[in-house]
């Protein structure tokens, strides 16, 4: 795995198999700094590296130091209860996730808490550089002498002999704050800069190692009938990538999907000149692409520091653009300040409440995760963030294939695993330990059975749990697409559901139980163990068990994908869908979404028949359910062309115009846009497209491609409601643009607010004979929400 040494820690900004520092001598004492009469110490803010390194002197008074002050969450008992309920299948609240605004209203630090911290920092001569959108972090910078005065400590320089006499700075004692401020401040990070880098492996001329076809077949991801369409995966990175390398990988394996997009955190963007971690970033992206090729990838890039990690966690959950987060960076718990871990974990709690799945590599040093860092190989330790109760820790195996399919697995001897010293045992965790144990699941990670990766202009074979985490993240994207087609909630925090399945009767059809091998201190066992967790995924079996919602029955429904279909307006169509059940005697029920207008499916036989009435291309998802609730799906495209004559058959061309399927398809929409909550009413029915409304900088899009037959008159209509908190009557701060292809049909803003829905109508006859993409783009600025809500869209031709 790629390990990010938390800046307050002594471990590593590790990349796979990096070498970290080991300090040897204690720091010397210093004179006490001046402080107010009543201050409260923050004992979790002292870097463990200080005690093992040699102090050399004081940091220059003028040296600029940036800090991240983390604030305490509110109503934490209720938050704990809600996260358990929203993440546990069978609960009344399961899958009813919060928006960032809802989380902020109930659990985030208050605006007055933030202002109290800002005022204090400014009064101490520091410059406040930002406040996270979720109000959990206040960033500030200033000269060392001002930082020392604000936090009651001294900043000193140190040398770490075990890391080649590398120099770093750190506070020589725990930070403190005025006692009244301690009521809202949880910790301070950035008071040290103890970080390390590592080199990458040599490239190969041609790809070797497992490619997508092999690992998708081994774990039966190719049996899910999904490709990640409509899903977004965030990659958690401290280095950059080259788009050309990702393109070479895609071309080699015939993959296509949305190009990866960089999201900068604290001004970081390494893509113009990636560092030693480039291979890690490209590994993460390529494995996710290999499993879920159509998923959108957001590459969050942050400075490799405590502050960078804390701010990245806060930004990901505040943006709320991704349903899945893949993390391949970390550090061992003993070398990481608890203050920084707690600050990041607060954002992970928000992620769980919002329904975001997080998969983290469990480490590549077995049960001695500090082997290449300050605490050393004599300490049993696990890796953070995998040890967070709101992350699914992913361990490693050695995978063997036979004839291109799964043959066997044994534990990779370097698979990270053990018992956390930081986090208590969650309610869903298996075992007798009183603390959280790691990992939860696993998949191939042994470099001897590694993955083909194209990076830095050449092919390499990569292993490590940093390959296992993105593989599981890709599976989560496939599952979420399948769940949406079945009208089920996406997975969210995965562990409660995964453990429920694993403890149920479907365990053997959902997981490969790895029962051979060990790491330094733990051996595999039947069921759960601290080397491979519950084991590796059986993709279709696990997805079906999760869709069952209560641990599943063990049945597997398999739907045969018929491949792309075509037809013509006015010509009868007939397609028989094939499906099978692993259990005998089951009655199968068929349903389909996204069918071309005029077609329907027989719920008993699976025959799709009828006469298409409108031209266009749609994505059809067929769902087959047996009597126990087990589900199988298959998705494919169906293109209907015009009649070819000079006339025009009257038809309505937009699919799912009222969004009443409960999912976007055949629209492509930003996460959370298709909505049935009571916050904004639908024009008719229960569902609508609700764009923006966050009160922060945000952009939502909804689009659908339609083919307008030649010779037709075409009219686009939709109902629009605009609700805003902006009070201006002259300035358009938040805007909605409606386009047909590159042509802008209309623009709306907060100035067009209305109390109900108004119907809009536009002539699209000029597009007859063409395929055109209808796109709605809502862009919101940094304050005061505007909601653009549209419903019941139609494109009528005659």
JSON list of N, CA, C and O in Angstrom, two decimals, residues 330-377:
[
{"chain": "A", "resi": 330, "resn": "UNK", "atom": "N", "xyz": [-1.50, 5.41, 4.26]},
{"chain": "A", "resi": 330, "resn": "UNK", "atom": "CA", "xyz": [-1.77, 5.36, 5.69]},
{"chain": "A", "resi": 330, "resn": "UNK", "atom": "C", "xyz": [-0.49, 5.36, 6.49]},
{"chain": "A", "resi": 330, "resn": "UNK", "atom": "O", "xyz": [0.61, 5.49, 5.96]},
{"chain": "A", "resi": 331, "resn": "UNK", "atom": "N", "xyz": [-0.61, 5.20, 7.79]},
{"chain": "A", "resi": 331, "resn": "UNK", "atom": "CA", "xyz": [0.54, 5.11, 8.69]},
{"chain": "A", "resi": 331, "resn": "UNK", "atom": "C", "xyz": [0.14, 4.28, 9.88]},
{"chain": "A", "resi": 331, "resn": "UNK", "atom": "O", "xyz": [-1.04, 4.13, 10.20]},
{"chain": "A", "resi": 332, "resn": "UNK", "atom": "N", "xyz": [1.14, 3.71, 10.56]},
{"chain": "A", "resi": 332, "resn": "UNK", "atom": "CA", "xyz": [0.82, 2.86, 11.70]},
{"chain": "A", "resi": 332, "resn": "UNK", "atom": "C", "xyz": [0.31, 3.72, 12.87]},
{"chain": "A", "resi": 332, "resn": "UNK", "atom": "O", "xyz": [0.77, 4.85, 13.06]},
{"chain": "A", "resi": 333, "resn": "UNK", "atom": "N", "xyz": [-0.62, 3.18, 13.61]},
{"chain": "A", "resi": 333, "resn": "UNK", "atom": "CA", "xyz": [-1.25, 3.96, 14.68]},
{"chain": "A", "resi": 333, "resn": "UNK", "atom": "C", "xyz": [-0.27, 4.51, 15.71]},
{"chain": "A", "resi": 333, "resn": "UNK", "atom": "O", "xyz": [-0.36, 5.68, 16.09]},
{"chain": "A", "resi": 334, "resn": "UNK", "atom": "N", "xyz": [0.71, 3.72, 16.20]},
{"chain": "A", "resi": 334, "resn": "UNK", "atom": "CA", "xyz": [1.58, 4.27, 17.25]},
{"chain": "A", "resi": 334, "resn": "UNK", "atom": "C", "xyz": [2.42, 5.45, 16.81]},
{"chain": "A", "resi": 334, "resn": "UNK", "atom": "O", "xyz": [2.91, 6.21, 17.66]},
{"chain": "A", "resi": 335, "resn": "UNK", "atom": "N", "xyz": [2.62, 5.63, 15.52]},
{"chain": "A", "resi": 335, "resn": "UNK", "atom": "CA", "xyz": [3.44, 6.74, 15.04]},
{"chain": "A", "resi": 335, "resn": "UNK", "atom": "C", "xyz": [2.60, 7.91, 14.56]},
{"chain": "A", "resi": 335, "resn": "UNK", "atom": "O", "xyz": [3.11, 8.82, 13.91]},
{"chain": "A", "resi": 336, "resn": "UNK", "atom": "N", "xyz": [1.33, 7.90, 14.89]},
{"chain": "A", "resi": 336, "resn": "UNK", "atom": "CA", "xyz": [0.40, 8.91, 14.41]},
{"chain": "A", "resi": 336, "resn": "UNK", "atom": "C", "xyz": [-0.26, 9.58, 15.61]},
{"chain": "A", "resi": 336, "resn": "UNK", "atom": "O", "xyz": [-0.69, 8.91, 16.53]},
{"chain": "A", "resi": 337, "resn": "UNK", "atom": "N", "xyz": [-0.35, 10.90, 15.62]},
{"chain": "A", "resi": 337, "resn": "UNK", "atom": "CA", "xyz": [-0.98, 11.55, 16.76]},
{"chain": "A", "resi": 337, "resn": "UNK", "atom": "C", "xyz": [-2.47, 11.23, 16.81]},
{"chain": "A", "resi": 337, "resn": "UNK", "atom": "O", "xyz": [-3.17, 11.35, 15.79]},
{"chain": "A", "resi": 338, "resn": "UNK", "atom": "N", "xyz": [-2.97, 10.83, 17.96]},
{"chain": "A", "resi": 338, "resn": "UNK", "atom": "CA", "xyz": [-4.41, 10.57, 18.08]},
{"chain": "A", "resi": 338, "resn": "UNK", "atom": "C", "xyz": [-5.25, 11.78, 17.68]},
{"chain": "A", "resi": 338, "resn": "UNK", "atom": "O", "xyz": [-6.36, 11.63, 17.17]},
{"chain": "A", "resi": 339, "resn": "UNK", "atom": "N", "xyz": [-4.74, 12.98, 17.91]},
{"chain": "A", "resi": 339, "resn": "UNK", "atom": "CA", "xyz": [-5.47, 14.19, 17.54]},
{"chain": "A", "resi": 339, "resn": "UNK", "atom": "C", "xyz": [-5.78, 14.21, 16.05]},
{"chain": "A", "resi": 339, "resn": "UNK", "atom": "O", "xyz": [-6.90, 14.50, 15.63]},
{"chain": "A", "resi": 340, "resn": "UNK", "atom": "N", "xyz": [-4.78, 13.89, 15.24]},
{"chain": "A", "resi": 340, "resn": "UNK", "atom": "CA", "xyz": [-4.99, 13.91, 13.79]},
{"chain": "A", "resi": 340, "resn": "UNK", "atom": "C", "xyz": [-5.91, 12.77, 13.36]},
{"chain": "A", "resi": 340, "resn": "UNK", "atom": "O", "xyz": [-6.79, 12.96, 12.50]},
{"chain": "A", "resi": 341, "resn": "UNK", "atom": "N", "xyz": [-5.75, 11.58, 13.93]},
{"chain": "A", "resi": 341, "resn": "UNK", "atom": "CA", "xyz": [-6.62, 10.47, 13.59]},
{"chain": "A", "resi": 341, "resn": "UNK", "atom": "C", "xyz": [-8.08, 10.80, 13.93]},
{"chain": "A", "resi": 341, "resn": "UNK", "atom": "O", "xyz": [-9.00, 10.51, 13.16]},
{"chain": "A", "resi": 342, "resn": "UNK", "atom": "N", "xyz": [-8.29, 11.41, 15.08]},
{"chain": "A", "resi": 342, "resn": "UNK", "atom": "CA", "xyz": [-9.66, 11.76, 15.49]},
{"chain": "A", "resi": 342, "resn": "UNK", "atom": "C", "xyz": [-10.27, 12.79, 14.56]},
{"chain": "A", "resi": 342, "resn": "UNK", "atom": "O", "xyz": [-11.46, 12.71, 14.23]},
{"chain": "A", "resi": 343, "resn": "UNK", "atom": "N", "xyz": [-9.47, 13.76, 14.11]},
{"chain": "A", "resi": 343, "resn": "UNK", "atom": "CA", "xyz": [-9.99, 14.78, 13.21]},
{"chain": "A", "resi": 343, "resn": "UNK", "atom": "C", "xyz": [-10.43, 14.16, 11.89]},
{"chain": "A", "resi": 343, "resn": "UNK", "atom": "O", "xyz": [-11.50, 14.48, 11.35]},
{"chain": "A", "resi": 344, "resn": "UNK", "atom": "N", "xyz": [-9.61, 13.26, 11.34]},
{"chain": "A", "resi": 344, "resn": "UNK", "atom": "CA", "xyz": [-9.98, 12.59, 10.09]},
{"chain": "A", "resi": 344, "resn": "UNK", "atom": "C", "xyz": [-11.19, 11.70, 10.33]},
{"chain": "A", "resi": 344, "resn": "UNK", "atom": "O", "xyz": [-12.12, 11.63, 9.50]},
{"chain": "A", "resi": 345, "resn": "UNK", "atom": "N", "xyz": [-11.21, 11.01, 11.46]},
{"chain": "A", "resi": 345, "resn": "UNK", "atom": "CA", "xyz": [-12.30, 10.08, 11.74]},
{"chain": "A", "resi": 345, "resn": "UNK", "atom": "C", "xyz": [-13.65, 10.79, 11.88]},
{"chain": "A", "resi": 345, "resn": "UNK", "atom": "O", "xyz": [-14.70, 10.23, 11.57]},
{"chain": "A", "resi": 346, "resn": "UNK", "atom": "N", "xyz": [-13.64, 12.06, 12.33]},
{"chain": "A", "resi": 346, "resn": "UNK", "atom": "CA", "xyz": [-14.90, 12.81, 12.38]},
{"chain": "A", "resi": 346, "resn": "UNK", "atom": "C", "xyz": [-15.51, 12.95, 10.99]},
{"chain": "A", "resi": 346, "resn": "UNK", "atom": "O", "xyz": [-16.72, 12.83, 10.82]},
{"chain": "A", "resi": 347, "resn": "UNK", "atom": "N", "xyz": [-14.67, 13.21, 9.98]},
{"chain": "A", "resi": 347, "resn": "UNK", "atom": "CA", "xyz": [-15.20, 13.27, 8.62]},
{"chain": "A", "resi": 347, "resn": "UNK", "atom": "C", "xyz": [-15.64, 11.90, 8.14]},
{"chain": "A", "resi": 347, "resn": "UNK", "atom": "O", "xyz": [-16.60, 11.79, 7.37]},
{"chain": "A", "resi": 348, "resn": "UNK", "atom": "N", "xyz": [-14.96, 10.84, 8.60]},
{"chain": "A", "resi": 348, "resn": "UNK", "atom": "CA", "xyz": [-15.41, 9.49, 8.24]},
{"chain": "A", "resi": 348, "resn": "UNK", "atom": "C", "xyz": [-16.79, 9.21, 8.83]},
{"chain": "A", "resi": 348, "resn": "UNK", "atom": "O", "xyz": [-17.61, 8.50, 8.23]},
{"chain": "A", "resi": 349, "resn": "UNK", "atom": "N", "xyz": [-17.06, 9.73, 10.03]},
{"chain": "A", "resi": 349, "resn": "UNK", "atom": "CA", "xyz": [-18.39, 9.57, 10.61]},
{"chain": "A", "resi": 349, "resn": "UNK", "atom": "C", "xyz": [-19.43, 10.26, 9.73]},
{"chain": "A", "resi": 349, "resn": "UNK", "atom": "O", "xyz": [-20.53, 9.75, 9.50]},
{"chain": "A", "resi": 350, "resn": "UNK", "atom": "N", "xyz": [-19.08, 11.45, 9.24]},
{"chain": "A", "resi": 350, "resn": "UNK", "atom": "CA", "xyz": [-19.98, 12.15, 8.34]},
{"chain": "A", "resi": 350, "resn": "UNK", "atom": "C", "xyz": [-20.19, 11.34, 7.07]},
{"chain": "A", "resi": 350, "resn": "UNK", "atom": "O", "xyz": [-21.32, 11.26, 6.55]},
{"chain": "A", "resi": 351, "resn": "UNK", "atom": "N", "xyz": [-19.13, 10.73, 6.55]},
{"chain": "A", "resi": 351, "resn": "UNK", "atom": "CA", "xyz": [-19.26, 9.89, 5.36]},
{"chain": "A", "resi": 351, "resn": "UNK", "atom": "C", "xyz": [-20.25, 8.76, 5.59]},
{"chain": "A", "resi": 351, "resn": "UNK", "atom": "O", "xyz": [-21.11, 8.48, 4.74]},
{"chain": "A", "resi": 352, "resn": "UNK", "atom": "N", "xyz": [-20.17, 8.11, 6.74]},
{"chain": "A", "resi": 352, "resn": "UNK", "atom": "CA", "xyz": [-21.10, 7.03, 7.05]},
{"chain": "A", "resi": 352, "resn": "UNK", "atom": "C", "xyz": [-22.53, 7.53, 7.10]},
{"chain": "A", "resi": 352, "resn": "UNK", "atom": "O", "xyz": [-23.45, 6.88, 6.60]},
{"chain": "A", "resi": 353, "resn": "UNK", "atom": "N", "xyz": [-22.74, 8.69, 7.70]},
{"chain": "A", "resi": 353, "resn": "UNK", "atom": "CA", "xyz": [-24.09, 9.25, 7.79]},
{"chain": "A", "resi": 353, "resn": "UNK", "atom": "C", "xyz": [-24.63, 9.62, 6.42]},
{"chain": "A", "resi": 353, "resn": "UNK", "atom": "O", "xyz": [-25.85, 9.58, 6.19]},
{"chain": "A", "resi": 354, "resn": "UNK", "atom": "N", "xyz": [-23.75, 9.97, 5.49]},
{"chain": "A", "resi": 354, "resn": "UNK", "atom": "CA", "xyz": [-24.16, 10.37, 4.14]},
{"chain": "A", "resi": 354, "resn": "UNK", "atom": "C", "xyz": [-24.19, 9.20, 3.16]},
{"chain": "A", "resi": 354, "resn": "UNK", "atom": "O", "xyz": [-24.53, 9.37, 1.99]},
{"chain": "A", "resi": 355, "resn": "UNK", "atom": "N", "xyz": [-23.82, 7.99, 3.64]},
{"chain": "A", "resi": 355, "resn": "UNK", "atom": "CA", "xyz": [-23.90, 6.82, 2.76]},
{"chain": "A", "resi": 355, "resn": "UNK", "atom": "C", "xyz": [-22.72, 6.64, 1.85]},
{"chain": "A", "resi": 355, "resn": "UNK", "atom": "O", "xyz": [-22.86, 6.13, 0.74]},
{"chain": "A", "resi": 356, "resn": "UNK", "atom": "N", "xyz": [-21.53, 7.04, 2.29]},
{"chain": "A", "resi": 356, "resn": "UNK", "atom": "CA", "xyz": [-20.31, 6.90, 1.48]},
{"chain": "A", "resi": 356, "resn": "UNK", "atom": "C", "xyz": [-19.52, 5.70, 1.98]},
{"chain": "A", "resi": 356, "resn": "UNK", "atom": "O", "xyz": [-19.18, 5.62, 3.16]},
{"chain": "A", "resi": 357, "resn": "UNK", "atom": "N", "xyz": [-19.21, 4.77, 1.08]},
{"chain": "A", "resi": 357, "resn": "UNK", "atom": "CA", "xyz": [-18.37, 3.61, 1.42]},
{"chain": "A", "resi": 357, "resn": "UNK", "atom": "C", "xyz": [-16.91, 4.00, 1.32]},
{"chain": "A", "resi": 357, "resn": "UNK", "atom": "O", "xyz": [-16.50, 4.65, 0.36]},
{"chain": "A", "resi": 358, "resn": "UNK", "atom": "N", "xyz": [-16.09, 3.57, 2.29]},
{"chain": "A", "resi": 358, "resn": "UNK", "atom": "CA", "xyz": [-14.66, 3.85, 2.27]},
{"chain": "A", "resi": 358, "resn": "UNK", "atom": "C", "xyz": [-13.91, 2.53, 2.43]},
{"chain": "A", "resi": 358, "resn": "UNK", "atom": "O", "xyz": [-14.14, 1.79, 3.38]},
{"chain": "A", "resi": 359, "resn": "UNK", "atom": "N", "xyz": [-13.00, 2.25, 1.48]},
{"chain": "A", "resi": 359, "resn": "UNK", "atom": "CA", "xyz": [-12.17, 1.05, 1.52]},
{"chain": "A", "resi": 359, "resn": "UNK", "atom": "C", "xyz": [-10.72, 1.47, 1.67]},
{"chain": "A", "resi": 359, "resn": "UNK", "atom": "O", "xyz": [-10.20, 2.24, 0.85]},
{"chain": "A", "resi": 360, "resn": "UNK", "atom": "N", "xyz": [-10.04, 0.99, 2.72]},
{"chain": "A", "resi": 360, "resn": "UNK", "atom": "CA", "xyz": [-8.67, 1.39, 3.00]},
{"chain": "A", "resi": 360, "resn": "UNK", "atom": "C", "xyz": [-7.74, 0.18, 3.06]},
{"chain": "A", "resi": 360, "resn": "UNK", "atom": "O", "xyz": [-8.09, -0.85, 3.68]},
{"chain": "A", "resi": 361, "resn": "UNK", "atom": "N", "xyz": [-6.58, 0.30, 2.43]},
{"chain": "A", "resi": 361, "resn": "UNK", "atom": "CA", "xyz": [-5.57, -0.74, 2.49]},
{"chain": "A", "resi": 361, "resn": "UNK", "atom": "C", "xyz": [-5.13, -0.97, 3.94]},
{"chain": "A", "resi": 361, "resn": "UNK", "atom": "O", "xyz": [-4.91, -0.02, 4.69]},
{"chain": "A", "resi": 362, "resn": "UNK", "atom": "N", "xyz": [-4.99, -2.24, 4.33]},
{"chain": "A", "resi": 362, "resn": "UNK", "atom": "CA", "xyz": [-4.69, -2.55, 5.73]},
{"chain": "A", "resi": 362, "resn": "UNK", "atom": "C", "xyz": [-3.20, -2.51, 6.05]},
{"chain": "A", "resi": 362, "resn": "UNK", "atom": "O", "xyz": [-2.82, -2.66, 7.21]},
{"chain": "A", "resi": 363, "resn": "UNK", "atom": "N", "xyz": [-2.35, -2.31, 5.03]},
{"chain": "A", "resi": 363, "resn": "UNK", "atom": "CA", "xyz": [-0.92, -2.22, 5.28]},
{"chain": "A", "resi": 363, "resn": "UNK", "atom": "C", "xyz": [-0.16, -3.41, 4.71]},
{"chain": "A", "resi": 363, "resn": "UNK", "atom": "O", "xyz": [-0.72, -4.48, 4.48]},
{"chain": "A", "resi": 364, "resn": "UNK", "atom": "N", "xyz": [1.15, -3.21, 4.49]},
{"chain": "A", "resi": 364, "resn": "UNK", "atom": "CA", "xyz": [1.98, -4.21, 3.83]},
{"chain": "A", "resi": 364, "resn": "UNK", "atom": "C", "xyz": [3.11, -4.73, 4.74]},
{"chain": "A", "resi": 364, "resn": "UNK", "atom": "O", "xyz": [4.12, -5.23, 4.25]},
{"chain": "A", "resi": 365, "resn": "UNK", "atom": "N", "xyz": [2.93, -4.58, 6.05]},
{"chain": "A", "resi": 365, "resn": "UNK", "atom": "CA", "xyz": [3.93, -5.07, 7.00]},
{"chain": "A", "resi": 365, "resn": "UNK", "atom": "C", "xyz": [3.32, -6.02, 8.01]},
{"chain": "A", "resi": 365, "resn": "UNK", "atom": "O", "xyz": [3.77, -6.11, 9.16]},
{"chain": "A", "resi": 366, "resn": "UNK", "atom": "N", "xyz": [2.29, -6.73, 7.60]},
{"chain": "A", "resi": 366, "resn": "UNK", "atom": "CA", "xyz": [1.67, -7.72, 8.46]},
{"chain": "A", "resi": 366, "resn": "UNK", "atom": "C", "xyz": [1.12, -7.13, 9.73]},
{"chain": "A", "resi": 366, "resn": "UNK", "atom": "O", "xyz": [0.53, -6.05, 9.74]},
{"chain": "A", "resi": 367, "resn": "UNK", "atom": "N", "xyz": [1.31, -7.84, 10.83]},
{"chain": "A", "resi": 367, "resn": "UNK", "atom": "CA", "xyz": [0.81, -7.38, 12.13]},
{"chain": "A", "resi": 367, "resn": "UNK", "atom": "C", "xyz": [1.78, -6.42, 12.79]},
{"chain": "A", "resi": 367, "resn": "UNK", "atom": "O", "xyz": [1.51, -5.94, 13.90]},
{"chain": "A", "resi": 368, "resn": "UNK", "atom": "N", "xyz": [2.89, -6.09, 12.13]},
{"chain": "A", "resi": 368, "resn": "UNK", "atom": "CA", "xyz": [3.89, -5.15, 12.67]},
{"chain": "A", "resi": 368, "resn": "UNK", "atom": "C", "xyz": [3.96, -3.94, 11.72]},
{"chain": "A", "resi": 368, "resn": "UNK", "atom": "O", "xyz": [4.94, -3.74, 11.01]},
{"chain": "A", "resi": 369, "resn": "UNK", "atom": "N", "xyz": [2.89, -3.15, 11.71]},
{"chain": "A", "resi": 369, "resn": "UNK", "atom": "CA", "xyz": [2.73, -2.10, 10.70]},
{"chain": "A", "resi": 369, "resn": "UNK", "atom": "C", "xyz": [3.75, -0.99, 10.82]},
{"chain": "A", "resi": 369, "resn": "UNK", "atom": "O", "xyz": [3.94, -0.22, 9.88]},
{"chain": "A", "resi": 370, "resn": "UNK", "atom": "N", "xyz": [4.44, -0.88, 11.98]},
{"chain": "A", "resi": 370, "resn": "UNK", "atom": "CA", "xyz": [5.45, 0.17, 12.16]},
{"chain": "A", "resi": 370, "resn": "UNK", "atom": "C", "xyz": [6.84, -0.30, 11.77]},
{"chain": "A", "resi": 370, "resn": "UNK", "atom": "O", "xyz": [7.83, 0.37, 12.07]},
{"chain": "A", "resi": 371, "resn": "UNK", "atom": "N", "xyz": [6.94, -1.45, 11.10]},
{"chain": "A", "resi": 371, "resn": "UNK", "atom": "CA", "xyz": [8.25, -2.03, 10.79]},
{"chain": "A", "resi": 371, "resn": "UNK", "atom": "C", "xyz": [9.18, -1.03, 10.12]},
{"chain": "A", "resi": 371, "resn": "UNK", "atom": "O", "xyz": [10.36, -0.95, 10.44]},
{"chain": "A", "resi": 372, "resn": "UNK", "atom": "N", "xyz": [8.65, -0.26, 9.19]},
{"chain": "A", "resi": 372, "resn": "UNK", "atom": "CA", "xyz": [9.50, 0.69, 8.44]},
{"chain": "A", "resi": 372, "resn": "UNK", "atom": "C", "xyz": [9.32, 2.12, 8.93]},
{"chain": "A", "resi": 372, "resn": "UNK", "atom": "O", "xyz": [9.50, 3.07, 8.18]},
{"chain": "A", "resi": 373, "resn": "UNK", "atom": "N", "xyz": [8.95, 2.28, 10.19]},
{"chain": "A", "resi": 373, "resn": "UNK", "atom": "CA", "xyz": [8.75, 3.62, 10.73]},
{"chain": "A", "resi": 373, "resn": "UNK", "atom": "C", "xyz": [9.35, 3.70, 12.13]},
{"chain": "A", "resi": 373, "resn": "UNK", "atom": "O", "xyz": [10.06, 2.79, 12.56]},
{"chain": "A", "resi": 374, "resn": "UNK", "atom": "N", "xyz": [9.04, 4.75, 12.83]},
{"chain": "A", "resi": 374, "resn": "UNK", "atom": "CA", "xyz": [9.73, 5.06, 14.08]},
{"chain": "A", "resi": 374, "resn": "UNK", "atom": "C", "xyz": [9.60, 3.97, 15.14]},
{"chain": "A", "resi": 374, "resn": "UNK", "atom": "O", "xyz": [10.57, 3.58, 15.77]},
{"chain": "A", "resi": 375, "resn": "UNK", "atom": "N", "xyz": [8.41, 3.44, 15.36]},
{"chain": "A", "resi": 375, "resn": "UNK", "atom": "CA", "xyz": [8.22, 2.49, 16.46]},
{"chain": "A", "resi": 375, "resn": "UNK", "atom": "C", "xyz": [8.89, 1.16, 16.20]},
{"chain": "A", "resi": 375, "resn": "UNK", "atom": "O", "xyz": [9.23, 0.43, 17.13]},
{"chain": "A", "resi": 376, "resn": "UNK", "atom": "N", "xyz": [9.07, 0.79, 14.94]},
{"chain": "A", "resi": 376, "resn": "UNK", "atom": "CA", "xyz": [9.83, -0.39, 14.60]},
{"chain": "A", "resi": 376, "resn": "UNK", "atom": "C", "xyz": [9.05, -1.69, 14.61]},
{"chain": "A", "resi": 376, "resn": "UNK", "atom": "O", "xyz": [7.87, -1.75, 14.96]},
{"chain": "A", "resi": 377, "resn": "UNK", "atom": "N", "xyz": [9.75, -2.77, 14.24]},
{"chain": "A", "resi": 377, "resn": "UNK", "atom": "CA", "xyz": [9.12, -4.07, 14.03]},
{"chain": "A", "resi": 377, "resn": "UNK", "atom": "C", "xyz": [8.79, -4.80, 15.32]},
{"chain": "A", "resi": 377, "resn": "UNK", "atom": "O", "xyz": [8.15, -5.85, 15.29]}
]
